[in-house]
Every structure is written in C-alpha cells, then in structure tokens.
C-alpha cells in the first residue's frame, strides 16, 4: 500500500490527519509532519526522514503538503529528487484530497497514479454559497447528462449498492468513504420525517458528492419505486435510513434488501448504548430481530475499512442492559 506523509506549517497536518480518521477510519502508514515556530529546515528534514523510515513501504510514498514553495514543500522536494521515479508530491492539501487519497490506496499501488487522480477531487471540494458566486463553467455538462453518461441511459432496474442505517444520514463518512467504495449514482434518504422537512432536504441535497444525485423520499414512495423501477436506467442506489423501523417498513413493503449496513444510531432518553456509536430502545431491538427473521443480514461498521462487529452480540448486550433498567 502507498505510504502517505502529510506535511504543513503548524499543526494543520495533525488536525487534518485526525479529521480524515474520523471520516475514513484509522490508517496505516500515514504520518503527519509539522513545522513548528521553534524549528529550522534541518529539524523538519530529520522528522520527514524519521517518518519515512517507519513505513512498511518506503518505495511508494505520497507527500501531501499545505503550500507550494513553503518550507515543508522545499524539504520534501529535497528528499524527492532521489526518488522521483516512484514518489510524488501534491500541494494545496484539503480534506477532500486526503479522503480521496485514502480511498485510492485501496485500488492503486502507485504514488504517481494516486497523485494524478486526487487533483480533481481536491478542486471539486472547493465550493461557494451563495451558488451565484461560483465561477461559470460553460463546458460543464448538466448533472442529468452526467448521470446518463454513467448509466448509459438504458432501461434497467435499480442496483442497490448499499443500504445503511445512520441517524446522521448523509454526512462525511457516507459522502466520502462509502460513496467511494460503492460508487452510487443516486443517494436516496428514505424517511417520512425528513421528507416533510424542507430545510433538512435542502441540506442533504447540498451534501451530495459531485456527480451523485441525492433524493429524500417517504418510505411508501420508496416501496412504490422498488416495485416499478424499470425506468431508472440501471441506476446504482445507496439507501439511507434514519431508523431501523423505517428500514423494516421498506423491507416488509417489498424493497429487496438482503443486507443492512448499521453505522450509527443516536442515543436518546430510554435507550441503552452497548458500544460507542449504537444506542437501542426495546423497539429497536425488536425491529432488528424482525429484520433478521426476514432474512436480512447486518454489516456493523462505521466506515469500509473498519472490521465488522457481531450484531447478535450487540443486541444481546443491549437487551441485557435494558432488562437491568426495568
């Protein structure tokens, strides 16, 4: 796997490393190297060399630096000259660039290949509100045309690439890590409550990654779509449910889901929390048991790089804690 060094003035590199871990999960062979006010160029060079020496793969190294021409860049560039056939440097670091680099490591074995690939994502991550301030790009195709290009515009039913229960719905881990892994053309939030909330609908649509449509539909509408989806041109759908109860209604209504990714369920009064990210009421436990009886399997993890937790063990622990509260 390609190794990554994040280099910056001050603690920016450490902060963005932490942010990337929150969204995409902890990463091996990634180091933050910071230039602090008390340090000189030689001190920074020594820290860079120490970080490189710690990697399991020192042949393929990607450097993500904050500023072209700054001291971190200059010291990286001095080391780079002897390895430029394999190593690569990208300046102008932002969080979309880092997340894309993490995702690219899963399928690309070359620092050069990843460096060339992440540039466009880094640019797309720079957006403005109000949208009228965005520079006009006459060459950009409308989103609908881009979607047709992806799917070919041919008749065909939905392919469900992921169905996820997440009380946060469309947030960073979904918009980056899961979207990169599953490559959907449509993200569909299935929720009666959100469908009635114009502000939440607007925020979800704005959070969609470039080239992907985001929709919010009530559960009954999703059931209708699932029963008559032949006009969707073979779209790849990622479904997001706010609660397990909404997911159960969808499955019972005929949405053909064989597996549910369980990512996050927020704590509230009357619930127990058997692990850091999942909280259950008795209704939630009963709902998961009904889904299990319908043949639905559970993939319990926040991001694709996490190991899977055992859902039955989690449910048993939650039930035990609820029984103690009675």
mmCIF file of C-alpha atoms in Angstrom, residues 39-216:
data_model
loop_
_atom_site.group_PDB
_atom_site.id
_atom_site.type_symbol
_atom_site.label_atom_id
_atom_site.label_comp_id
_atom_site.label_asym_id
_atom_site.label_seq_id
_atom_site.Cartn_x
_atom_site.Cartn_y
_atom_site.Cartn_z
ATOM 1 C CA UNK A 39 12.159 24.519 14.279
ATOM 2 C CA UNK A 40 14.554 25.075 11.405
ATOM 3 C CA UNK A 41 14.597 23.407 7.959
ATOM 4 C CA UNK A 42 17.081 20.732 9.082
ATOM 5 C CA UNK A 43 14.831 19.810 12.020
ATOM 6 C CA UNK A 44 11.917 19.321 9.656
ATOM 7 C CA UNK A 45 14.041 17.258 7.274
ATOM 8 C CA UNK A 46 15.003 14.945 10.148
ATOM 9 C CA UNK A 47 11.327 14.479 11.083
ATOM 10 C CA UNK A 48 10.472 13.655 7.470
ATOM 11 C CA UNK A 49 13.257 11.082 7.266
ATOM 12 C CA UNK A 50 12.112 9.525 10.551
ATOM 13 C CA UNK A 51 8.541 9.246 9.288
ATOM 14 C CA UNK A 52 9.644 7.637 6.012
ATOM 15 C CA UNK A 53 11.812 5.132 7.882
ATOM 16 C CA UNK A 54 8.754 3.977 9.865
ATOM 17 C CA UNK A 55 6.793 2.931 6.747
ATOM 18 C CA UNK A 56 6.425 -0.670 5.681
ATOM 19 C CA UNK A 57 6.546 0.547 2.057
ATOM 20 C CA UNK A 58 9.262 3.172 1.520
ATOM 21 C CA UNK A 59 9.364 2.737 -2.249
ATOM 22 C CA UNK A 60 5.942 4.283 -2.916
ATOM 23 C CA UNK A 61 5.454 7.455 -0.865
ATOM 24 C CA UNK A 62 2.915 10.223 -1.476
ATOM 25 C CA UNK A 63 3.537 13.634 0.142
ATOM 26 C CA UNK A 64 0.536 15.905 0.699
ATOM 27 C CA UNK A 65 1.777 19.382 1.657
ATOM 28 C CA UNK A 66 -0.048 22.565 2.549
ATOM 29 C CA UNK A 67 1.708 25.158 0.406
ATOM 30 C CA UNK A 68 3.778 25.032 -2.766
ATOM 31 C CA UNK A 69 7.133 26.708 -2.188
ATOM 32 C CA UNK A 70 6.897 26.772 1.623
ATOM 33 C CA UNK A 71 9.477 25.189 3.913
ATOM 34 C CA UNK A 72 7.601 21.842 4.240
ATOM 35 C CA UNK A 73 7.395 21.625 0.449
ATOM 36 C CA UNK A 74 11.039 22.595 -0.007
ATOM 37 C CA UNK A 75 12.292 19.979 2.444
ATOM 38 C CA UNK A 76 10.066 17.301 0.923
ATOM 39 C CA UNK A 77 11.245 18.328 -2.531
ATOM 40 C CA UNK A 78 14.878 17.921 -1.490
ATOM 41 C CA UNK A 79 14.220 14.301 -0.463
ATOM 42 C CA UNK A 80 12.012 13.711 -3.501
ATOM 43 C CA UNK A 81 14.744 14.284 -6.106
ATOM 44 C CA UNK A 82 16.425 10.938 -5.419
ATOM 45 C CA UNK A 83 13.118 9.038 -5.655
ATOM 46 C CA UNK A 84 11.069 10.919 -8.249
ATOM 47 C CA UNK A 85 10.541 7.792 -10.325
ATOM 48 C CA UNK A 86 8.294 6.447 -7.525
ATOM 49 C CA UNK A 87 7.461 9.219 -5.039
ATOM 50 C CA UNK A 88 5.007 12.072 -5.682
ATOM 51 C CA UNK A 89 4.187 15.458 -4.106
ATOM 52 C CA UNK A 90 0.813 17.234 -4.175
ATOM 53 C CA UNK A 91 0.470 20.743 -2.702
ATOM 54 C CA UNK A 92 -2.687 22.613 -1.685
ATOM 55 C CA UNK A 93 -3.868 19.973 0.793
ATOM 56 C CA UNK A 94 -7.547 19.900 1.736
ATOM 57 C CA UNK A 95 -9.759 17.270 3.347
ATOM 58 C CA UNK A 96 -11.407 16.020 0.118
ATOM 59 C CA UNK A 97 -7.903 15.438 -1.292
ATOM 60 C CA UNK A 98 -6.858 13.420 1.772
ATOM 61 C CA UNK A 99 -10.030 11.287 1.776
ATOM 62 C CA UNK A 100 -9.636 10.586 -1.928
ATOM 63 C CA UNK A 101 -6.017 9.556 -1.347
ATOM 64 C CA UNK A 102 -7.139 7.125 1.372
ATOM 65 C CA UNK A 103 -9.788 5.644 -0.906
ATOM 66 C CA UNK A 104 -7.381 5.419 -3.839
ATOM 67 C CA UNK A 105 -4.872 3.404 -1.794
ATOM 68 C CA UNK A 106 -7.381 0.554 -1.766
ATOM 69 C CA UNK A 107 -7.097 0.070 -5.533
ATOM 70 C CA UNK A 108 -3.959 1.924 -6.694
ATOM 71 C CA UNK A 109 -0.417 0.786 -5.924
ATOM 72 C CA UNK A 110 1.483 3.769 -7.318
ATOM 73 C CA UNK A 111 2.065 7.162 -5.662
ATOM 74 C CA UNK A 112 2.185 8.717 -9.133
ATOM 75 C CA UNK A 113 -1.204 7.259 -10.028
ATOM 76 C CA UNK A 114 -2.841 8.449 -6.800
ATOM 77 C CA UNK A 115 -1.307 11.933 -7.122
ATOM 78 C CA UNK A 116 -2.740 12.369 -10.612
ATOM 79 C CA UNK A 117 -6.111 11.007 -9.528
ATOM 80 C CA UNK A 118 -6.771 13.159 -6.435
ATOM 81 C CA UNK A 119 -6.324 16.576 -8.048
ATOM 82 C CA UNK A 120 -9.834 16.789 -9.484
ATOM 83 C CA UNK A 121 -11.442 15.794 -6.184
ATOM 84 C CA UNK A 122 -9.427 18.460 -4.355
ATOM 85 C CA UNK A 123 -10.700 21.094 -6.808
ATOM 86 C CA UNK A 124 -14.308 19.888 -6.573
ATOM 87 C CA UNK A 125 -14.102 20.198 -2.801
ATOM 88 C CA UNK A 126 -13.876 23.988 -3.096
ATOM 89 C CA UNK A 127 -17.457 25.312 -3.214
ATOM 90 C CA UNK A 128 -19.188 28.618 -2.518
ATOM 91 C CA UNK A 129 -22.515 29.737 -1.106
ATOM 92 C CA UNK A 130 -24.415 31.605 -2.417
ATOM 93 C CA UNK A 131 -24.020 29.489 -5.526
ATOM 94 C CA UNK A 132 -24.253 32.574 -7.748
ATOM 95 C CA UNK A 133 -20.649 33.351 -6.747
ATOM 96 C CA UNK A 134 -19.389 30.126 -8.293
ATOM 97 C CA UNK A 135 -17.385 30.728 -11.477
ATOM 98 C CA UNK A 136 -19.291 29.742 -14.590
ATOM 99 C CA UNK A 137 -18.058 26.674 -16.449
ATOM 100 C CA UNK A 138 -19.726 26.596 -19.837
ATOM 101 C CA UNK A 139 -18.037 23.309 -20.652
ATOM 102 C CA UNK A 140 -19.595 21.502 -17.687
ATOM 103 C CA UNK A 141 -22.411 19.159 -18.674
ATOM 104 C CA UNK A 142 -25.684 19.314 -16.723
ATOM 105 C CA UNK A 143 -25.866 16.786 -13.897
ATOM 106 C CA UNK A 144 -28.620 14.831 -15.588
ATOM 107 C CA UNK A 145 -26.476 14.363 -18.668
ATOM 108 C CA UNK A 146 -23.592 13.231 -16.482
ATOM 109 C CA UNK A 147 -25.869 10.704 -14.830
ATOM 110 C CA UNK A 148 -26.959 9.361 -18.211
ATOM 111 C CA UNK A 149 -23.333 9.013 -19.202
ATOM 112 C CA UNK A 150 -22.649 6.925 -16.119
ATOM 113 C CA UNK A 151 -25.600 4.608 -16.637
ATOM 114 C CA UNK A 152 -25.768 4.650 -20.400
ATOM 115 C CA UNK A 153 -29.367 5.863 -20.250
ATOM 116 C CA UNK A 154 -30.589 2.346 -20.955
ATOM 117 C CA UNK A 155 -33.649 0.699 -19.373
ATOM 118 C CA UNK A 156 -32.948 -1.318 -16.271
ATOM 119 C CA UNK A 157 -33.796 -1.629 -12.615
ATOM 120 C CA UNK A 158 -32.007 -0.208 -9.591
ATOM 121 C CA UNK A 159 -28.901 -1.909 -8.311
ATOM 122 C CA UNK A 160 -28.831 -1.464 -4.544
ATOM 123 C CA UNK A 161 -25.121 -0.938 -3.793
ATOM 124 C CA UNK A 162 -25.620 -0.177 -0.086
ATOM 125 C CA UNK A 163 -28.460 0.226 2.409
ATOM 126 C CA UNK A 164 -27.367 1.911 5.641
ATOM 127 C CA UNK A 165 -28.993 2.778 8.964
ATOM 128 C CA UNK A 166 -27.450 6.021 10.195
ATOM 129 C CA UNK A 167 -29.203 8.629 12.344
ATOM 130 C CA UNK A 168 -26.898 11.268 10.816
ATOM 131 C CA UNK A 169 -27.992 10.289 7.287
ATOM 132 C CA UNK A 170 -25.820 11.910 4.580
ATOM 133 C CA UNK A 171 -22.646 13.089 6.351
ATOM 134 C CA UNK A 172 -18.901 12.898 5.772
ATOM 135 C CA UNK A 173 -18.421 9.156 6.209
ATOM 136 C CA UNK A 174 -21.183 8.429 3.693
ATOM 137 C CA UNK A 175 -20.394 11.219 1.222
ATOM 138 C CA UNK A 176 -16.747 10.206 1.047
ATOM 139 C CA UNK A 177 -15.778 6.755 2.314
ATOM 140 C CA UNK A 178 -18.929 4.791 1.471
ATOM 141 C CA UNK A 179 -19.572 6.644 -1.782
ATOM 142 C CA UNK A 180 -16.030 5.942 -2.979
ATOM 143 C CA UNK A 181 -16.385 2.264 -2.080
ATOM 144 C CA UNK A 182 -19.842 1.619 -3.568
ATOM 145 C CA UNK A 183 -19.869 4.151 -6.454
ATOM 146 C CA UNK A 184 -23.591 5.035 -6.451
ATOM 147 C CA UNK A 185 -25.266 7.301 -8.992
ATOM 148 C CA UNK A 186 -28.131 8.070 -6.588
ATOM 149 C CA UNK A 187 -28.223 8.529 -2.806
ATOM 150 C CA UNK A 188 -31.773 8.125 -1.510
ATOM 151 C CA UNK A 189 -32.696 9.122 2.029
ATOM 152 C CA UNK A 190 -35.782 7.098 2.954
ATOM 153 C CA UNK A 191 -37.598 8.880 5.777
ATOM 154 C CA UNK A 192 -41.106 10.218 6.340
ATOM 155 C CA UNK A 193 -39.797 12.756 8.869
ATOM 156 C CA UNK A 194 -37.078 14.183 6.639
ATOM 157 C CA UNK A 195 -39.381 14.236 3.597
ATOM 158 C CA UNK A 196 -41.579 16.736 5.498
ATOM 159 C CA UNK A 197 -38.641 18.958 6.492
ATOM 160 C CA UNK A 198 -37.676 21.283 3.635
ATOM 161 C CA UNK A 199 -34.507 22.544 5.343
ATOM 162 C CA UNK A 200 -33.146 19.041 6.021
ATOM 163 C CA UNK A 201 -33.966 18.016 2.451
ATOM 164 C CA UNK A 202 -32.064 21.014 1.102
ATOM 165 C CA UNK A 203 -29.025 20.308 3.293
ATOM 166 C CA UNK A 204 -28.952 16.663 2.209
ATOM 167 C CA UNK A 205 -29.114 17.592 -1.470
ATOM 168 C CA UNK A 206 -26.267 20.073 -0.994
ATOM 169 C CA UNK A 207 -24.141 17.454 0.786
ATOM 170 C CA UNK A 208 -24.182 15.051 -2.163
ATOM 171 C CA UNK A 209 -20.732 14.422 -3.640
ATOM 172 C CA UNK A 210 -20.018 15.631 -7.161
ATOM 173 C CA UNK A 211 -21.719 13.587 -9.875
ATOM 174 C CA UNK A 212 -24.180 11.903 -7.483
ATOM 175 C CA UNK A 213 -27.839 12.865 -7.080
ATOM 176 C CA UNK A 214 -29.346 12.987 -3.593
ATOM 177 C CA UNK A 215 -33.085 12.492 -3.029
ATOM 178 C CA UNK A 216 -35.363 12.345 0.003
#
